[in-house]
Amino acid sequence: GLMQIMPATWDELRVHYGLGADPFDPRDNILAGAAYLRQLHDRYGSIRAMLAAYNAGPARYEASLAGEPLPPETRTYIAALAPIIEKESAAAATELVRPMAQSWRAAPLFATPPARSNPTDAGFLVPRSGALFVAPLPSRRAP
């Protein structure tokens, strides 16, 4: 599913949170995944640790605390996310994606009228047929 929850973890989460049996149901999958991330964060105390445990699994993460190396995939995953999750880089990263403040009056959500109106250009507004979308076919009688 979307949150990439392992089957055994899904079984525990769905029972705990009263979710359905289908791990691919988007609503249940997202709720379970978000709850699982929260559990990992509460358990390990940091975003970096939460993500490592999420990617490698809690047992592997706890083994890494005892000196075992994390899998290469997990080390790559954390390295890719490090600029986003570290304080120094987080401000710079959010600066790159921060939307520009814009008055609602200038927002592109609203159409603006053209500088001058020309009624001869409005021919495309006239329907090509009397039907809603397509011209009706001529009626045919069965032989």
PDB file of N, CA and C in Angstrom, residues 3-110:
ATOM      1  N   MET A   3       1.635   3.444   2.286  1.00  0.00           N
ATOM      2  CA  MET A   3       2.558   3.675   3.400  1.00  0.00           C
ATOM      3  C   MET A   3       3.601   2.565   3.558  1.00  0.00           C
ATOM      4  N   GLN A   4       3.559   1.557   2.698  1.00  0.00           N
ATOM      5  CA  GLN A   4       4.560   0.485   2.700  1.00  0.00           C
ATOM      6  C   GLN A   4       4.709  -0.172   4.078  1.00  0.00           C
ATOM      7  N   ILE A   5       3.601  -0.633   4.604  1.00  0.00           N
ATOM      8  CA  ILE A   5       3.582  -1.285   5.914  1.00  0.00           C
ATOM      9  C   ILE A   5       3.731  -2.789   5.711  1.00  0.00           C
ATOM     10  N   MET A   6       4.625  -3.398   6.469  1.00  0.00           N
ATOM     11  CA  MET A   6       4.836  -4.839   6.374  1.00  0.00           C
ATOM     12  C   MET A   6       3.575  -5.575   6.848  1.00  0.00           C
ATOM     13  N   PRO A   7       3.306  -6.764   6.288  1.00  0.00           N
ATOM     14  CA  PRO A   7       2.074  -7.488   6.627  1.00  0.00           C
ATOM     15  C   PRO A   7       1.863  -7.723   8.128  1.00  0.00           C
ATOM     16  N   ALA A   8       2.893  -8.137   8.846  1.00  0.00           N
ATOM     17  CA  ALA A   8       2.733  -8.387  10.287  1.00  0.00           C
ATOM     18  C   ALA A   8       2.427  -7.085  11.031  1.00  0.00           C
ATOM     19  N   THR A   9       3.072  -6.011  10.615  1.00  0.00           N
ATOM     20  CA  THR A   9       2.815  -4.703  11.232  1.00  0.00           C
ATOM     21  C   THR A   9       1.397  -4.259  10.928  1.00  0.00           C
ATOM     22  N   TRP A  10       0.956  -4.486   9.683  1.00  0.00           N
ATOM     23  CA  TRP A  10      -0.417  -4.133   9.306  1.00  0.00           C
ATOM     24  C   TRP A  10      -1.423  -4.869  10.192  1.00  0.00           C
ATOM     25  N   ASP A  11      -1.191  -6.158  10.409  1.00  0.00           N
ATOM     26  CA  ASP A  11      -2.113  -6.945  11.234  1.00  0.00           C
ATOM     27  C   ASP A  11      -2.227  -6.362  12.645  1.00  0.00           C
ATOM     28  N   GLU A  12      -1.094  -5.971  13.230  1.00  0.00           N
ATOM     29  CA  GLU A  12      -1.116  -5.371  14.569  1.00  0.00           C
ATOM     30  C   GLU A  12      -1.842  -4.028  14.559  1.00  0.00           C
ATOM     31  N   LEU A  13      -1.536  -3.193  13.580  1.00  0.00           N
ATOM     32  CA  LEU A  13      -2.128  -1.856  13.520  1.00  0.00           C
ATOM     33  C   LEU A  13      -3.628  -1.905  13.260  1.00  0.00           C
ATOM     34  N   ARG A  14      -4.050  -2.769  12.372  1.00  0.00           N
ATOM     35  CA  ARG A  14      -5.478  -2.814  12.034  1.00  0.00           C
ATOM     36  C   ARG A  14      -6.311  -3.285  13.215  1.00  0.00           C
ATOM     37  N   VAL A  15      -5.773  -4.226  13.997  1.00  0.00           N
ATOM     38  CA  VAL A  15      -6.487  -4.673  15.194  1.00  0.00           C
ATOM     39  C   VAL A  15      -6.514  -3.549  16.234  1.00  0.00           C
ATOM     40  N   HIS A  16      -5.377  -2.916  16.443  1.00  0.00           N
ATOM     41  CA  HIS A  16      -5.271  -1.862  17.458  1.00  0.00           C
ATOM     42  C   HIS A  16      -6.171  -0.668  17.145  1.00  0.00           C
ATOM     43  N   TYR A  17      -6.262  -0.294  15.872  1.00  0.00           N
ATOM     44  CA  TYR A  17      -7.024   0.896  15.484  1.00  0.00           C
ATOM     45  C   TYR A  17      -8.382   0.578  14.855  1.00  0.00           C
ATOM     46  N   GLY A  18      -8.764  -0.679  14.841  1.00  0.00           N
ATOM     47  CA  GLY A  18     -10.075  -1.055  14.311  1.00  0.00           C
ATOM     48  C   GLY A  18     -10.222  -0.778  12.827  1.00  0.00           C
ATOM     49  N   LEU A  19      -9.191  -1.094  12.060  1.00  0.00           N
ATOM     50  CA  LEU A  19      -9.212  -0.860  10.616  1.00  0.00           C
ATOM     51  C   LEU A  19      -9.673  -2.111   9.887  1.00  0.00           C
ATOM     52  N   GLY A  20      -9.972  -1.968   8.602  1.00  0.00           N
ATOM     53  CA  GLY A  20     -10.417  -3.092   7.793  1.00  0.00           C
ATOM     54  C   GLY A  20      -9.291  -4.064   7.498  1.00  0.00           C
ATOM     55  N   ALA A  21      -9.624  -5.146   6.814  1.00  0.00           N
ATOM     56  CA  ALA A  21      -8.653  -6.198   6.516  1.00  0.00           C
ATOM     57  C   ALA A  21      -7.785  -5.887   5.301  1.00  0.00           C
ATOM     58  N   ASP A  22      -8.180  -4.916   4.478  1.00  0.00           N
ATOM     59  CA  ASP A  22      -7.473  -4.633   3.227  1.00  0.00           C
ATOM     60  C   ASP A  22      -6.375  -3.594   3.436  1.00  0.00           C
ATOM     61  N   PRO A  23      -5.090  -4.005   3.368  1.00  0.00           N
ATOM     62  CA  PRO A  23      -4.008  -3.035   3.558  1.00  0.00           C
ATOM     63  C   PRO A  23      -3.887  -2.043   2.401  1.00  0.00           C
ATOM     64  N   PHE A  24      -4.597  -2.304   1.304  1.00  0.00           N
ATOM     65  CA  PHE A  24      -4.533  -1.412   0.147  1.00  0.00           C
ATOM     66  C   PHE A  24      -5.660  -0.387   0.129  1.00  0.00           C
ATOM     67  N   ASP A  25      -6.548  -0.433   1.117  1.00  0.00           N
ATOM     68  CA  ASP A  25      -7.580   0.593   1.236  1.00  0.00           C
ATOM     69  C   ASP A  25      -6.861   1.897   1.598  1.00  0.00           C
ATOM     70  N   PRO A  26      -6.939   2.929   0.743  1.00  0.00           N
ATOM     71  CA  PRO A  26      -6.150   4.147   0.977  1.00  0.00           C
ATOM     72  C   PRO A  26      -6.376   4.777   2.351  1.00  0.00           C
ATOM     73  N   ARG A  27      -7.626   4.882   2.767  1.00  0.00           N
ATOM     74  CA  ARG A  27      -7.915   5.522   4.054  1.00  0.00           C
ATOM     75  C   ARG A  27      -7.265   4.759   5.203  1.00  0.00           C
ATOM     76  N   ASP A  28      -7.518   3.459   5.265  1.00  0.00           N
ATOM     77  CA  ASP A  28      -6.979   2.655   6.356  1.00  0.00           C
ATOM     78  C   ASP A  28      -5.457   2.599   6.304  1.00  0.00           C
ATOM     79  N   ASN A  29      -4.897   2.511   5.106  1.00  0.00           N
ATOM     80  CA  ASN A  29      -3.454   2.428   4.960  1.00  0.00           C
ATOM     81  C   ASN A  29      -2.777   3.704   5.455  1.00  0.00           C
ATOM     82  N   ILE A  30      -3.335   4.849   5.106  1.00  0.00           N
ATOM     83  CA  ILE A  30      -2.748   6.123   5.537  1.00  0.00           C
ATOM     84  C   ILE A  30      -2.898   6.300   7.044  1.00  0.00           C
ATOM     85  N   LEU A  31      -4.069   5.963   7.584  1.00  0.00           N
ATOM     86  CA  LEU A  31      -4.257   6.065   9.037  1.00  0.00           C
ATOM     87  C   LEU A  31      -3.280   5.158   9.782  1.00  0.00           C
ATOM     88  N   ALA A  32      -3.139   3.927   9.318  1.00  0.00           N
ATOM     89  CA  ALA A  32      -2.225   2.989   9.970  1.00  0.00           C
ATOM     90  C   ALA A  32      -0.783   3.467   9.847  1.00  0.00           C
ATOM     91  N   GLY A  33      -0.405   3.928   8.656  1.00  0.00           N
ATOM     92  CA  GLY A  33       0.960   4.397   8.446  1.00  0.00           C
ATOM     93  C   GLY A  33       1.301   5.602   9.300  1.00  0.00           C
ATOM     94  N   ALA A  34       0.384   6.555   9.377  1.00  0.00           N
ATOM     95  CA  ALA A  34       0.624   7.744  10.201  1.00  0.00           C
ATOM     96  C   ALA A  34       0.719   7.368  11.680  1.00  0.00           C
ATOM     97  N   ALA A  35      -0.158   6.469  12.122  1.00  0.00           N
ATOM     98  CA  ALA A  35      -0.117   6.024  13.519  1.00  0.00           C
ATOM     99  C   ALA A  35       1.186   5.282  13.808  1.00  0.00           C
ATOM    100  N   TYR A  36       1.634   4.477  12.853  1.00  0.00           N
ATOM    101  CA  TYR A  36       2.873   3.724  13.030  1.00  0.00           C
ATOM    102  C   TYR A  36       4.071   4.668  13.123  1.00  0.00           C
ATOM    103  N   LEU A  37       4.108   5.670  12.256  1.00  0.00           N
ATOM    104  CA  LEU A  37       5.194   6.649  12.327  1.00  0.00           C
ATOM    105  C   LEU A  37       5.180   7.360  13.682  1.00  0.00           C
ATOM    106  N   ARG A  38       3.994   7.687  14.176  1.00  0.00           N
ATOM    107  CA  ARG A  38       3.894   8.331  15.489  1.00  0.00           C
ATOM    108  C   ARG A  38       4.413   7.406  16.589  1.00  0.00           C
ATOM    109  N   GLN A  39       4.060   6.127  16.521  1.00  0.00           N
ATOM    110  CA  GLN A  39       4.541   5.164  17.517  1.00  0.00           C
ATOM    111  C   GLN A  39       6.063   5.086  17.501  1.00  0.00           C
ATOM    112  N   LEU A  40       6.631   5.030  16.291  1.00  0.00           N
ATOM    113  CA  LEU A  40       8.089   4.951  16.176  1.00  0.00           C
ATOM    114  C   LEU A  40       8.750   6.219  16.703  1.00  0.00           C
ATOM    115  N   HIS A  41       8.164   7.371  16.411  1.00  0.00           N
ATOM    116  CA  HIS A  41       8.729   8.631  16.904  1.00  0.00           C
ATOM    117  C   HIS A  41       8.669   8.675  18.431  1.00  0.00           C
ATOM    118  N   ASP A  42       7.546   8.286  18.992  1.00  0.00           N
ATOM    119  CA  ASP A  42       7.418   8.268  20.454  1.00  0.00           C
ATOM    120  C   ASP A  42       8.401   7.278  21.076  1.00  0.00           C
ATOM    121  N   ARG A  43       8.633   6.183  20.409  1.00  0.00           N
ATOM    122  CA  ARG A  43       9.505   5.127  20.938  1.00  0.00           C
ATOM    123  C   ARG A  43      10.980   5.512  20.868  1.00  0.00           C
ATOM    124  N   TYR A  44      11.401   6.142  19.744  1.00  0.00           N
ATOM    125  CA  TYR A  44      12.821   6.402  19.535  1.00  0.00           C
ATOM    126  C   TYR A  44      13.216   7.863  19.715  1.00  0.00           C
ATOM    127  N   GLY A  45      12.273   8.776  19.739  1.00  0.00           N
ATOM    128  CA  GLY A  45      12.553  10.146  20.134  1.00  0.00           C
ATOM    129  C   GLY A  45      13.056  11.128  19.101  1.00  0.00           C
ATOM    130  N   SER A  46      13.297  10.708  17.883  1.00  0.00           N
ATOM    131  CA  SER A  46      13.741  11.669  16.864  1.00  0.00           C
ATOM    132  C   SER A  46      13.215  11.248  15.495  1.00  0.00           C
ATOM    133  N   ILE A  47      13.174  12.209  14.610  1.00  0.00           N
ATOM    134  CA  ILE A  47      12.693  11.914  13.255  1.00  0.00           C
ATOM    135  C   ILE A  47      13.657  10.984  12.537  1.00  0.00           C
ATOM    136  N   ARG A  48      14.953  11.224  12.707  1.00  0.00           N
ATOM    137  CA  ARG A  48      15.961  10.376  12.058  1.00  0.00           C
ATOM    138  C   ARG A  48      15.818   8.925  12.520  1.00  0.00           C
ATOM    139  N   ALA A  49      15.689   8.715  13.816  1.00  0.00           N
ATOM    140  CA  ALA A  49      15.536   7.359  14.358  1.00  0.00           C
ATOM    141  C   ALA A  49      14.219   6.741  13.902  1.00  0.00           C
ATOM    142  N   MET A  50      13.153   7.549  13.894  1.00  0.00           N
ATOM    143  CA  MET A  50      11.847   7.064  13.439  1.00  0.00           C
ATOM    144  C   MET A  50      11.938   6.559  12.000  1.00  0.00           C
ATOM    145  N   LEU A  51      12.578   7.347  11.131  1.00  0.00           N
ATOM    146  CA  LEU A  51      12.679   6.959   9.723  1.00  0.00           C
ATOM    147  C   LEU A  51      13.569   5.734   9.531  1.00  0.00           C
ATOM    148  N   ALA A  52      14.630   5.631  10.315  1.00  0.00           N
ATOM    149  CA  ALA A  52      15.497   4.448  10.228  1.00  0.00           C
ATOM    150  C   ALA A  52      14.733   3.199  10.660  1.00  0.00           C
ATOM    151  N   ALA A  53      13.974   3.300  11.751  1.00  0.00           N
ATOM    152  CA  ALA A  53      13.189   2.156  12.225  1.00  0.00           C
ATOM    153  C   ALA A  53      12.070   1.823  11.251  1.00  0.00           C
ATOM    154  N   TYR A  54      11.479   2.835  10.642  1.00  0.00           N
ATOM    155  CA  TYR A  54      10.417   2.621   9.648  1.00  0.00           C
ATOM    156  C   TYR A  54      10.976   1.886   8.434  1.00  0.00           C
ATOM    157  N   ASN A  55      12.154   2.297   7.978  1.00  0.00           N
ATOM    158  CA  ASN A  55      12.728   1.711   6.771  1.00  0.00           C
ATOM    159  C   ASN A  55      13.316   0.324   7.023  1.00  0.00           C
ATOM    160  N   ALA A  56      14.080   0.177   8.090  1.00  0.00           N
ATOM    161  CA  ALA A  56      14.765  -1.095   8.352  1.00  0.00           C
ATOM    162  C   ALA A  56      13.951  -2.035   9.232  1.00  0.00           C
ATOM    163  N   GLY A  57      13.013  -1.477   9.967  1.00  0.00           N
ATOM    164  CA  GLY A  57      12.261  -2.252  10.949  1.00  0.00           C
ATOM    165  C   GLY A  57      12.818  -1.979  12.334  1.00  0.00           C
ATOM    166  N   PRO A  58      11.961  -1.989  13.345  1.00  0.00           N
ATOM    167  CA  PRO A  58      12.425  -1.691  14.701  1.00  0.00           C
ATOM    168  C   PRO A  58      13.527  -2.629  15.205  1.00  0.00           C
ATOM    169  N   ALA A  59      13.448  -3.911  14.893  1.00  0.00           N
ATOM    170  CA  ALA A  59      14.466  -4.857  15.379  1.00  0.00           C
ATOM    171  C   ALA A  59      15.839  -4.524  14.801  1.00  0.00           C
ATOM    172  N   ARG A  60      15.898  -4.245  13.508  1.00  0.00           N
ATOM    173  CA  ARG A  60      17.183  -3.890  12.895  1.00  0.00           C
ATOM    174  C   ARG A  60      17.696  -2.558  13.429  1.00  0.00           C
ATOM    175  N   TYR A  61      16.774  -1.609  13.638  1.00  0.00           N
ATOM    176  CA  TYR A  61      17.214  -0.319  14.172  1.00  0.00           C
ATOM    177  C   TYR A  61      17.784  -0.497  15.575  1.00  0.00           C
ATOM    178  N   GLU A  62      17.108  -1.289  16.410  1.00  0.00           N
ATOM    179  CA  GLU A  62      17.606  -1.520  17.762  1.00  0.00           C
ATOM    180  C   GLU A  62      18.937  -2.264  17.737  1.00  0.00           C
ATOM    181  N   ALA A  63      19.123  -3.156  16.775  1.00  0.00           N
ATOM    182  CA  ALA A  63      20.415  -3.833  16.624  1.00  0.00           C
ATOM    183  C   ALA A  63      21.500  -2.831  16.245  1.00  0.00           C
ATOM    184  N   SER A  64      21.129  -1.816  15.467  1.00  0.00           N
ATOM    185  CA  SER A  64      22.119  -0.797  15.095  1.00  0.00           C
ATOM    186  C   SER A  64      22.540   0.016  16.317  1.00  0.00           C
ATOM    187  N   LEU A  65      21.637   0.181  17.274  1.00  0.00           N
ATOM    188  CA  LEU A  65      21.994   0.888  18.505  1.00  0.00           C
ATOM    189  C   LEU A  65      23.000   0.082  19.323  1.00  0.00           C
ATOM    190  N   ALA A  66      23.003  -1.240  19.115  1.00  0.00           N
ATOM    191  CA  ALA A  66      23.942  -2.126  19.809  1.00  0.00           C
ATOM    192  C   ALA A  66      25.219  -2.347  19.000  1.00  0.00           C
ATOM    193  N   GLY A  67      25.359  -1.655  17.860  1.00  0.00           N
ATOM    194  CA  GLY A  67      26.591  -1.738  17.088  1.00  0.00           C
ATOM    195  C   GLY A  67      26.487  -2.402  15.735  1.00  0.00           C
ATOM    196  N   GLU A  68      25.387  -3.062  15.430  1.00  0.00           N
ATOM    197  CA  GLU A  68      25.210  -3.677  14.110  1.00  0.00           C
ATOM    198  C   GLU A  68      24.963  -2.572  13.076  1.00  0.00           C
ATOM    199  N   PRO A  69      25.549  -2.692  11.887  1.00  0.00           N
ATOM    200  CA  PRO A  69      25.297  -1.654  10.870  1.00  0.00           C
ATOM    201  C   PRO A  69      23.882  -1.759  10.300  1.00  0.00           C
ATOM    202  N   LEU A  70      23.319  -0.615   9.994  1.00  0.00           N
ATOM    203  CA  LEU A  70      22.026  -0.597   9.301  1.00  0.00           C
ATOM    204  C   LEU A  70      22.223  -1.079   7.872  1.00  0.00           C
ATOM    205  N   PRO A  71      21.206  -1.628   7.240  1.00  0.00           N
ATOM    206  CA  PRO A  71      21.328  -2.048   5.841  1.00  0.00           C
ATOM    207  C   PRO A  71      21.696  -0.850   4.950  1.00  0.00           C
ATOM    208  N   PRO A  72      22.420  -1.102   3.863  1.00  0.00           N
ATOM    209  CA  PRO A  72      22.794  -0.003   2.957  1.00  0.00           C
ATOM    210  C   PRO A  72      21.587   0.799   2.466  1.00  0.00           C
ATOM    211  N   GLU A  73      20.477   0.115   2.190  1.00  0.00           N
ATOM    212  CA  GLU A  73      19.273   0.812   1.723  1.00  0.00           C
ATOM    213  C   GLU A  73      18.807   1.844   2.752  1.00  0.00           C
ATOM    214  N   THR A  74      18.851   1.465   4.026  1.00  0.00           N
ATOM    215  CA  THR A  74      18.412   2.377   5.087  1.00  0.00           C
ATOM    216  C   THR A  74      19.386   3.533   5.235  1.00  0.00           C
ATOM    217  N   ARG A  75      20.679   3.252   5.143  1.00  0.00           N
ATOM    218  CA  ARG A  75      21.671   4.338   5.239  1.00  0.00           C
ATOM    219  C   ARG A  75      21.489   5.324   4.090  1.00  0.00           C
ATOM    220  N   THR A  76      21.213   4.825   2.888  1.00  0.00           N
ATOM    221  CA  THR A  76      20.972   5.697   1.734  1.00  0.00           C
ATOM    222  C   THR A  76      19.695   6.501   1.925  1.00  0.00           C
ATOM    223  N   TYR A  77      18.661   5.862   2.436  1.00  0.00           N
ATOM    224  CA  TYR A  77      17.369   6.506   2.693  1.00  0.00           C
ATOM    225  C   TYR A  77      17.533   7.671   3.671  1.00  0.00           C
ATOM    226  N   ILE A  78      18.232   7.416   4.774  1.00  0.00           N
ATOM    227  CA  ILE A  78      18.438   8.460   5.781  1.00  0.00           C
ATOM    228  C   ILE A  78      19.330   9.570   5.225  1.00  0.00           C
ATOM    229  N   ALA A  79      20.354   9.210   4.466  1.00  0.00           N
ATOM    230  CA  ALA A  79      21.234  10.231   3.881  1.00  0.00           C
ATOM    231  C   ALA A  79      20.470  11.137   2.921  1.00  0.00           C
ATOM    232  N   ALA A  80      19.533  10.564   2.178  1.00  0.00           N
ATOM    233  CA  ALA A  80      18.742  11.370   1.241  1.00  0.00           C
ATOM    234  C   ALA A  80      17.804  12.317   1.979  1.00  0.00           C
ATOM    235  N   LEU A  81      17.306  11.896   3.137  1.00  0.00           N
ATOM    236  CA  LEU A  81      16.371  12.725   3.897  1.00  0.00           C
ATOM    237  C   LEU A  81      17.054  13.648   4.898  1.00  0.00           C
ATOM    238  N   ALA A  82      18.344  13.432   5.175  1.00  0.00           N
ATOM    239  CA  ALA A  82      19.046  14.216   6.191  1.00  0.00           C
ATOM    240  C   ALA A  82      18.950  15.725   5.975  1.00  0.00           C
ATOM    241  N   PRO A  83      19.137  16.223   4.760  1.00  0.00           N
ATOM    242  CA  PRO A  83      19.043  17.683   4.597  1.00  0.00           C
ATOM    243  C   PRO A  83      17.674  18.245   4.975  1.00  0.00           C
ATOM    244  N   ILE A  84      16.653  17.431   4.867  1.00  0.00           N
ATOM    245  CA  ILE A  84      15.307  17.901   5.179  1.00  0.00           C
ATOM    246  C   ILE A  84      15.048  17.839   6.678  1.00  0.00           C
ATOM    247  N   ILE A  85      15.587  16.823   7.347  1.00  0.00           N
ATOM    248  CA  ILE A  85      15.246  16.615   8.751  1.00  0.00           C
ATOM    249  C   ILE A  85      16.202  17.289   9.730  1.00  0.00           C
ATOM    250  N   GLU A  86      17.339  17.749   9.275  1.00  0.00           N
ATOM    251  CA  GLU A  86      18.264  18.427  10.177  1.00  0.00           C
ATOM    252  C   GLU A  86      17.911  19.900  10.269  1.00  0.00           C
ATOM    253  N   LYS A  87      18.074  20.456  11.449  1.00  0.00           N
ATOM    254  CA  LYS A  87      17.660  21.841  11.688  1.00  0.00           C
ATOM    255  C   LYS A  87      18.316  22.827  10.729  1.00  0.00           C
ATOM    256  N   GLU A  88      19.609  22.740  10.557  1.00  0.00           N
ATOM    257  CA  GLU A  88      20.308  23.710   9.719  1.00  0.00           C
ATOM    258  C   GLU A  88      19.792  23.673   8.286  1.00  0.00           C
ATOM    259  N   SER A  89      19.590  22.487   7.770  1.00  0.00           N
ATOM    260  CA  SER A  89      19.165  22.337   6.386  1.00  0.00           C
ATOM    261  C   SER A  89      17.664  22.486   6.218  1.00  0.00           C
ATOM    262  N   ALA A  90      16.909  22.256   7.279  1.00  0.00           N
ATOM    263  CA  ALA A  90      15.455  22.322   7.162  1.00  0.00           C
ATOM    264  C   ALA A  90      14.998  23.716   6.771  1.00  0.00           C
ATOM    265  N   ALA A  91      15.600  24.739   7.373  1.00  0.00           N
ATOM    266  CA  ALA A  91      15.204  26.109   7.036  1.00  0.00           C
ATOM    267  C   ALA A  91      15.526  26.408   5.577  1.00  0.00           C
ATOM    268  N   ALA A  92      16.694  25.991   5.120  1.00  0.00           N
ATOM    269  CA  ALA A  92      17.072  26.232   3.722  1.00  0.00           C
ATOM    270  C   ALA A  92      16.179  25.442   2.774  1.00  0.00           C
ATOM    271  N   ALA A  93      15.849  24.206   3.141  1.00  0.00           N
ATOM    272  CA  ALA A  93      15.001  23.386   2.272  1.00  0.00           C
ATOM    273  C   ALA A  93      13.605  23.972   2.162  1.00  0.00           C
ATOM    274  N   THR A  94      13.058  24.440   3.277  1.00  0.00           N
ATOM    275  CA  THR A  94      11.716  25.013   3.204  1.00  0.00           C
ATOM    276  C   THR A  94      11.734  26.348   2.487  1.00  0.00           C
ATOM    277  N   GLU A  95      12.856  27.043   2.522  1.00  0.00           N
ATOM    278  CA  GLU A  95      12.956  28.315   1.809  1.00  0.00           C
ATOM    279  C   GLU A  95      12.813  28.091   0.300  1.00  0.00           C
ATOM    280  N   LEU A  96      13.337  26.972  -0.180  1.00  0.00           N
ATOM    281  CA  LEU A  96      13.266  26.682  -1.607  1.00  0.00           C
ATOM    282  C   LEU A  96      11.854  26.394  -2.079  1.00  0.00           C
ATOM    283  N   VAL A  97      11.019  25.845  -1.215  1.00  0.00           N
ATOM    284  CA  VAL A  97       9.675  25.460  -1.633  1.00  0.00           C
ATOM    285  C   VAL A  97       8.581  26.340  -1.042  1.00  0.00           C
ATOM    286  N   ARG A  98       8.966  27.380  -0.318  1.00  0.00           N
ATOM    287  CA  ARG A  98       7.960  28.255   0.282  1.00  0.00           C
ATOM    288  C   ARG A  98       7.222  29.008  -0.815  1.00  0.00           C
ATOM    289  N   PRO A  99       5.895  28.959  -0.811  1.00  0.00           N
ATOM    290  CA  PRO A  99       5.149  29.689  -1.835  1.00  0.00           C
ATOM    291  C   PRO A  99       5.234  31.192  -1.597  1.00  0.00           C
ATOM    292  N   MET A 100       5.188  31.937  -2.681  1.00  0.00           N
ATOM    293  CA  MET A 100       5.211  33.388  -2.570  1.00  0.00           C
ATOM    294  C   MET A 100       3.855  33.863  -2.065  1.00  0.00           C
ATOM    295  N   ALA A 101       3.884  34.820  -1.141  1.00  0.00           N
ATOM    296  CA  ALA A 101       2.631  35.393  -0.656  1.00  0.00           C
ATOM    297  C   ALA A 101       1.998  36.188  -1.790  1.00  0.00           C
ATOM    298  N   GLN A 102       0.726  36.012  -1.967  1.00  0.00           N
ATOM    299  CA  GLN A 102       0.040  36.674  -3.065  1.00  0.00           C
ATOM    300  C   GLN A 102      -1.355  37.072  -2.608  1.00  0.00           C
ATOM    301  N   SER A 103      -1.758  38.253  -2.989  1.00  0.00           N
ATOM    302  CA  SER A 103      -3.095  38.708  -2.647  1.00  0.00           C
ATOM    303  C   SER A 103      -4.118  37.814  -3.331  1.00  0.00           C
ATOM    304  N   TRP A 104      -5.216  37.542  -2.638  1.00  0.00           N
ATOM    305  CA  TRP A 104      -6.261  36.717  -3.240  1.00  0.00           C
ATOM    306  C   TRP A 104      -6.814  37.374  -4.484  1.00  0.00           C
ATOM    307  N   ARG A 105      -6.736  38.682  -4.547  1.00  0.00           N
ATOM    308  CA  ARG A 105      -7.240  39.394  -5.724  1.00  0.00           C
ATOM    309  C   ARG A 105      -6.362  39.161  -6.952  1.00  0.00           C
ATOM    310  N   ALA A 106      -5.097  38.856  -6.722  1.00  0.00           N
ATOM    311  CA  ALA A 106      -4.179  38.644  -7.835  1.00  0.00           C
ATOM    312  C   ALA A 106      -3.947  37.166  -8.122  1.00  0.00           C
ATOM    313  N   ALA A 107      -4.571  36.302  -7.341  1.00  0.00           N
ATOM    314  CA  ALA A 107      -4.365  34.866  -7.509  1.00  0.00           C
ATOM    315  C   ALA A 107      -4.881  34.400  -8.864  1.00  0.00           C
ATOM    316  N   PRO A 108      -4.176  33.473  -9.518  1.00  0.00           N
ATOM    317  CA  PRO A 108      -4.601  32.997 -10.831  1.00  0.00           C
ATOM    318  C   PRO A 108      -5.851  32.130 -10.788  1.00  0.00           C
ATOM    319  N   LEU A 109      -6.380  31.885  -9.616  1.00  0.00           N
ATOM    320  CA  LEU A 109      -7.594  31.099  -9.489  1.00  0.00           C
ATOM    321  C   LEU A 109      -8.774  31.795 -10.161  1.00  0.00           C
ATOM    322  N   PHE A 110      -8.761  33.121 -10.195  1.00  0.00           N
ATOM    323  CA  PHE A 110      -9.857  33.889 -10.761  1.00  0.00           C
ATOM    324  C   PHE A 110      -9.513  34.345 -12.170  1.00  0.00           C
TER     325      PHE A 110
END
